[in-house]
Amino acid sequence: MGENLVIVESPAKAKTIGKFLGEGFTVKSSFGHIRDLASNTLSVDLEKGYEPNYVVSDDKKKVVSELKALAKKSSTVWLASDEDREGEAIAWHLSEALKLDPEKTKRIVFHEITKEAIDNAVKSPRDIDMDLVMAQQARRVLDRIVGFQLSPLLWKKVRPKLSAGRVQSVAVRLIVEREREILAFIAKSQYKIEGLFHPEGTKQSIKVKAEVAERFEGETEALSVLESCKDAVFRIISVEEKDAKRSPSPPFTTSTLQQEASRKLGFSLNQTMRVAQSLYESGFITYMRTDSVNLSKLALVTAKQVISELYGKEYSKTRQYATKSKGAQEAHEAIRPTYINNIEIDGTPQEKRLYNLIWKRTVASQMADASILRTEIEIGAEGVAARFAATADRVKFDGFLKVYSESTDDEQEESDAPFSLPELKAGQKMDAVSISATEKFTQKPPRYSEASLVKKLEELGIGRPSTYAPTISTIMQRGYVTKDNRPGTERVCKIATLEKGEITKRTIVEKWGAEKGRLFPEDIGILVNDFLVENFDSVVNFGFTAKVEEQFDIVAQGKLKWNKLIDEFYKPFSKRVEETLQESRPKNAERELGTDPASGKRVIVRLGRFGPLAQIGESDDPEKRFVSLAKGQLLETITLEEALQLFALPRRVGEIKDEEVIASSGRFGPYIKYKGKFISLPKEFSPYTVTIEEAAAIIEESDKKEQQKLIKSFEKEGIEILNGRFGPYIKKGKKNYKIPKGKDPASMDLESILKIIEETPEKPAKKR
DNA sequence: CAGTGAGCGAGCTTCCGCTTGACTT
């Protein structure tokens, strides 16, 4: 038992620090916050200066009692939580909950986990900074009041179990507003003119592709340019060479790691964080929840060594980056490999890939600029107003590009891969092999992906590294938004080509607007957002967090009392809550689409108990009909035709052997029903159009699969061995049992099966 | 699992930020 007890936030950190401190020190972890406002009620006394009611959370009772016992036996307790607002609060809650003697308690902080840094920290302890603690308390109480007063308002006015909060409601707002931008967007047709030229006196195969920078509004305008090119003699007007350089991106923070893992590896936010957590626990990387781009001195030195060894000295350039993002608290380092000389690690494929990404980004950040020679040429002709331009980049020195280049979110229509230009001189004649005018359409704004939404939130200073992934999970869980793919549509583009003195016109079909893993608002998200924007704009405003953060800073400086800040917010806020409560329901009114030509009744859409629906006939009409809207349809945008089509389901397709075949669409997509069985409809078929012949084939296919599914059956006992998605398994009644590895499912006897059933433990109650 | 669109009223839902854990199909 050590004389000294050191408490840090994370157990992995405790382990490493324990090694540095050695004899006489016991290092333990608090596992983050140990106390919080009681979770079942507001727990803020609105009458008594907003006094918070803190309790030790259930899952922390054990940690707290353990730490308490250890603290009792220790001569000194060192509170070594992070040096930011939350960390300071953790230190204070520890001192309160463990009833620490101030004489025996010391607050220390360190920014690097090295022996030197820790020794230094121990030499210069300080007291808990109560101003900073109160700034945290203000943050906590404000979030609780906003969340626990707005959410119940939604339960009353919209639907139970909904939620609202300073962070999540802004995230939803961003998605809803982006959707409306997209709806309002009208694609503009423009013409892009490109030419393929052959420099005179060079090999026949050499071609130079050049483009006119400006876009042309209409077909006539574009054609007149082509017309003017007919007999033109093209020459190089200018050749310009410029030196350019590119610099590496800073090392990873949580948000940039999430963005790059999404773009380069296709990871979701949760996936990235789960894999990073496991790399951290294995000691491969530094802490993964950080907003800092700072690297420790040790890391800088190792990076230099590694780069010099691998690529040569000229590739190394030591750089220290400054954090751009507002509100960054910088309690940790950037995310980097713990040992940069560790180029590869052991682990799952996912872990290897993420580690590799982190390694490359870190190393590249300490490498030299790439230097690039950019050649720009211009081609023109007398009588042709438009100028054709081409650029080519030649990498003179690759520098950091040897290791890493950052991806972008914008999907480019064509790859602008650098191509090389032949030796060209001003005045040189260029034969126009072909010149074409292609119709292009302006792009609608992109929907957010999980990662680009995090980027946006970070820019606005909303949310923290530890909450980005959970926040986005929350708004999906509430049903406000859905992550989805959309197949995209086709459109026809016109092309006119001038070749050998003649202009020919044709059209091509272009696929556009396909989306993968994007966030779409749902009707309930739109409704809740509009309700909040209408009544609480000051809170769901994009600038609200930045504004209160300024106030928290003033509290942290000791120039403002925390509960005065709260009071100034709460007075107008509670008034607004009261007023909104008195007012009528939010605009959940129905939207009228028109009349049903068959019955002459009114067709409306509205949000029902189970989601958005279309309705024919009034609510008091005994013959009224309902149908749910399909995935991807919104109340705001659905048309009468689309709504009426929904009523065509369920549809009788025909009969097979005197049994009806029905086609419809359910929770799990389109299906056909035959002899009481449901069969999912393959993608290429639609329930509106599938024919009885097609249905027969689908049913036959499904029967075949069903037969292959059954490996063995014990009818008397009601036990079956089946082939499932994850391999063979045992089924008895409604329960499934795993077959141990190495057993051949087809040759198992009843006895061994019963034994497996016997030995399989009961499923524990579902925890949430 | 593949349709629901209500009625009565009790009891519950919910925030943001720190941190990991222990469950199997």
PDB file of C-alpha atoms in Angstrom, chain A residues 67-184:
ATOM      1  CA  LEU A  67     -11.120   5.260  -3.648  1.00  0.00           C
ATOM      2  CA  LYS A  68     -12.490   6.383  -0.310  1.00  0.00           C
ATOM      3  CA  ALA A  69     -10.908   3.432   1.457  1.00  0.00           C
ATOM      4  CA  LEU A  70      -7.592   4.005  -0.296  1.00  0.00           C
ATOM      5  CA  ALA A  71      -7.645   7.725   0.436  1.00  0.00           C
ATOM      6  CA  LYS A  72      -8.145   7.032   4.121  1.00  0.00           C
ATOM      7  CA  LYS A  73      -4.947   5.019   4.232  1.00  0.00           C
ATOM      8  CA  SER A  74      -2.903   7.505   2.223  1.00  0.00           C
ATOM      9  CA  SER A  75      -0.898  10.387   3.567  1.00  0.00           C
ATOM     10  CA  THR A  76      -1.412  12.442   0.414  1.00  0.00           C
ATOM     11  CA  VAL A  77      -4.043  12.265  -2.317  1.00  0.00           C
ATOM     12  CA  TRP A  78      -2.993  13.696  -5.664  1.00  0.00           C
ATOM     13  CA  LEU A  79      -5.894  14.700  -7.891  1.00  0.00           C
ATOM     14  CA  ALA A  80      -4.501  14.393 -11.395  1.00  0.00           C
ATOM     15  CA  SER A  81      -7.570  14.725 -13.588  1.00  0.00           C
ATOM     16  CA  ASP A  82      -7.307  16.635 -16.873  1.00  0.00           C
ATOM     17  CA  GLU A  83      -6.503  20.320 -16.932  1.00  0.00           C
ATOM     18  CA  ASP A  84      -9.769  21.572 -18.320  1.00  0.00           C
ATOM     19  CA  ARG A  85     -13.170  22.602 -17.017  1.00  0.00           C
ATOM     20  CA  GLU A  86     -14.509  19.068 -16.739  1.00  0.00           C
ATOM     21  CA  GLY A  87     -11.264  17.756 -15.251  1.00  0.00           C
ATOM     22  CA  GLU A  88     -11.232  20.456 -12.592  1.00  0.00           C
ATOM     23  CA  ALA A  89     -14.809  19.552 -11.714  1.00  0.00           C
ATOM     24  CA  ILE A  90     -13.871  15.894 -11.414  1.00  0.00           C
ATOM     25  CA  ALA A  91     -11.107  16.834  -8.981  1.00  0.00           C
ATOM     26  CA  TRP A  92     -13.549  18.838  -6.887  1.00  0.00           C
ATOM     27  CA  HIS A  93     -16.232  16.145  -6.902  1.00  0.00           C
ATOM     28  CA  LEU A  94     -13.588  13.656  -5.808  1.00  0.00           C
ATOM     29  CA  SER A  95     -12.524  15.843  -2.938  1.00  0.00           C
ATOM     30  CA  GLU A  96     -16.165  16.236  -1.894  1.00  0.00           C
ATOM     31  CA  ALA A  97     -17.336  12.681  -2.379  1.00  0.00           C
ATOM     32  CA  LEU A  98     -14.244  11.133  -0.790  1.00  0.00           C
ATOM     33  CA  LYS A  99     -14.381  13.752   1.985  1.00  0.00           C
ATOM     34  CA  LEU A 100     -10.708  14.494   1.462  1.00  0.00           C
ATOM     35  CA  ASP A 101      -8.788  16.499   4.027  1.00  0.00           C
ATOM     36  CA  PRO A 102      -7.616  19.687   2.258  1.00  0.00           C
ATOM     37  CA  GLU A 103      -4.305  19.448   4.121  1.00  0.00           C
ATOM     38  CA  LYS A 104      -3.645  16.091   2.567  1.00  0.00           C
ATOM     39  CA  THR A 105      -4.989  16.837  -0.904  1.00  0.00           C
ATOM     40  CA  LYS A 106      -3.037  18.196  -3.824  1.00  0.00           C
ATOM     41  CA  ARG A 107      -4.143  19.066  -7.328  1.00  0.00           C
ATOM     42  CA  ILE A 108      -1.655  18.367 -10.108  1.00  0.00           C
ATOM     43  CA  VAL A 109      -1.779  18.376 -13.884  1.00  0.00           C
ATOM     44  CA  PHE A 110       0.485  17.133 -16.611  1.00  0.00           C
ATOM     45  CA  HIS A 111       0.287  17.514 -20.350  1.00  0.00           C
ATOM     46  CA  GLU A 112       2.479  14.616 -21.390  1.00  0.00           C
ATOM     47  CA  ILE A 113       2.722  11.173 -19.946  1.00  0.00           C
ATOM     48  CA  THR A 114       6.477  11.057 -19.446  1.00  0.00           C
ATOM     49  CA  LYS A 115       8.495  10.527 -16.294  1.00  0.00           C
ATOM     50  CA  GLU A 116       9.851  14.060 -16.488  1.00  0.00           C
ATOM     51  CA  ALA A 117       6.437  15.668 -16.898  1.00  0.00           C
ATOM     52  CA  ILE A 118       4.982  13.685 -14.025  1.00  0.00           C
ATOM     53  CA  ASP A 119       7.900  14.370 -11.709  1.00  0.00           C
ATOM     54  CA  ASN A 120       7.592  18.061 -12.488  1.00  0.00           C
ATOM     55  CA  ALA A 121       3.876  18.002 -11.830  1.00  0.00           C
ATOM     56  CA  VAL A 122       4.384  16.395  -8.439  1.00  0.00           C
ATOM     57  CA  LYS A 123       6.873  19.142  -7.573  1.00  0.00           C
ATOM     58  CA  SER A 124       4.407  21.929  -8.273  1.00  0.00           C
ATOM     59  CA  PRO A 125       0.976  21.085  -6.897  1.00  0.00           C
ATOM     60  CA  ARG A 126      -1.774  23.690  -6.550  1.00  0.00           C
ATOM     61  CA  ASP A 127      -5.259  24.016  -5.058  1.00  0.00           C
ATOM     62  CA  ILE A 128      -8.478  23.194  -6.851  1.00  0.00           C
ATOM     63  CA  ASP A 129      -9.504  26.169  -8.982  1.00  0.00           C
ATOM     64  CA  MET A 130     -13.032  26.803  -7.694  1.00  0.00           C
ATOM     65  CA  ASP A 131     -13.776  29.421 -10.344  1.00  0.00           C
ATOM     66  CA  LEU A 132     -13.178  26.831 -13.040  1.00  0.00           C
ATOM     67  CA  VAL A 133     -15.279  24.296 -11.130  1.00  0.00           C
ATOM     68  CA  MET A 134     -18.158  26.765 -10.950  1.00  0.00           C
ATOM     69  CA  ALA A 135     -17.864  27.418 -14.677  1.00  0.00           C
ATOM     70  CA  GLN A 136     -18.367  23.697 -15.179  1.00  0.00           C
ATOM     71  CA  GLN A 137     -21.300  23.746 -12.809  1.00  0.00           C
ATOM     72  CA  ALA A 138     -22.863  26.530 -14.818  1.00  0.00           C
ATOM     73  CA  ARG A 139     -22.394  24.494 -17.999  1.00  0.00           C
ATOM     74  CA  ARG A 140     -23.903  21.428 -16.369  1.00  0.00           C
ATOM     75  CA  VAL A 141     -26.895  23.196 -14.845  1.00  0.00           C
ATOM     76  CA  LEU A 142     -27.652  25.117 -18.020  1.00  0.00           C
ATOM     77  CA  ASP A 143     -27.654  21.926 -20.095  1.00  0.00           C
ATOM     78  CA  ARG A 144     -29.875  20.191 -17.550  1.00  0.00           C
ATOM     79  CA  ILE A 145     -32.392  23.019 -17.477  1.00  0.00           C
ATOM     80  CA  VAL A 146     -32.551  23.267 -21.256  1.00  0.00           C
ATOM     81  CA  GLY A 147     -32.843  19.508 -21.723  1.00  0.00           C
ATOM     82  CA  PHE A 148     -35.255  18.793 -18.883  1.00  0.00           C
ATOM     83  CA  GLN A 149     -37.588  21.636 -19.623  1.00  0.00           C
ATOM     84  CA  LEU A 150     -37.696  21.482 -23.392  1.00  0.00           C
ATOM     85  CA  SER A 151     -38.058  17.694 -23.588  1.00  0.00           C
ATOM     86  CA  PRO A 152     -41.242  17.511 -21.431  1.00  0.00           C
ATOM     87  CA  LEU A 153     -42.663  20.310 -23.529  1.00  0.00           C
ATOM     88  CA  LEU A 154     -42.205  18.091 -26.566  1.00  0.00           C
ATOM     89  CA  TRP A 155     -43.868  15.172 -24.734  1.00  0.00           C
ATOM     90  CA  LYS A 156     -46.921  17.303 -24.180  1.00  0.00           C
ATOM     91  CA  LYS A 157     -47.024  19.065 -27.492  1.00  0.00           C
ATOM     92  CA  VAL A 158     -45.727  16.470 -29.911  1.00  0.00           C
ATOM     93  CA  ARG A 159     -45.074  12.933 -28.711  1.00  0.00           C
ATOM     94  CA  PRO A 160     -43.638  11.209 -25.611  1.00  0.00           C
ATOM     95  CA  LYS A 161     -39.985  10.206 -25.274  1.00  0.00           C
ATOM     96  CA  LEU A 162     -38.738  12.936 -27.551  1.00  0.00           C
ATOM     97  CA  SER A 163     -35.784  15.034 -26.520  1.00  0.00           C
ATOM     98  CA  ALA A 164     -34.222  18.417 -27.055  1.00  0.00           C
ATOM     99  CA  GLY A 165     -30.939  19.888 -25.961  1.00  0.00           C
ATOM    100  CA  ARG A 166     -28.351  22.573 -26.575  1.00  0.00           C
ATOM    101  CA  VAL A 167     -26.281  20.288 -28.799  1.00  0.00           C
ATOM    102  CA  GLN A 168     -28.617  17.700 -30.327  1.00  0.00           C
ATOM    103  CA  SER A 169     -31.272  20.188 -31.384  1.00  0.00           C
ATOM    104  CA  VAL A 170     -28.721  22.204 -33.346  1.00  0.00           C
ATOM    105  CA  ALA A 171     -27.489  19.024 -35.013  1.00  0.00           C
ATOM    106  CA  VAL A 172     -31.057  18.257 -36.122  1.00  0.00           C
ATOM    107  CA  ARG A 173     -31.542  21.841 -37.241  1.00  0.00           C
ATOM    108  CA  LEU A 174     -28.505  21.684 -39.489  1.00  0.00           C
ATOM    109  CA  ILE A 175     -29.868  18.589 -41.190  1.00  0.00           C
ATOM    110  CA  VAL A 176     -33.397  19.956 -41.594  1.00  0.00           C
ATOM    111  CA  GLU A 177     -32.174  23.262 -42.982  1.00  0.00           C
ATOM    112  CA  ARG A 178     -29.845  21.543 -45.396  1.00  0.00           C
ATOM    113  CA  GLU A 179     -32.770  19.428 -46.621  1.00  0.00           C
ATOM    114  CA  ARG A 180     -34.809  22.541 -47.282  1.00  0.00           C
ATOM    115  CA  GLU A 181     -31.901  24.088 -49.176  1.00  0.00           C
ATOM    116  CA  ILE A 182     -31.815  20.987 -51.313  1.00  0.00           C
ATOM    117  CA  LEU A 183     -35.574  21.106 -51.908  1.00  0.00           C
ATOM    118  CA  ALA A 184     -35.375  24.737 -52.926  1.00  0.00           C
TER     119      ALA A 184
END
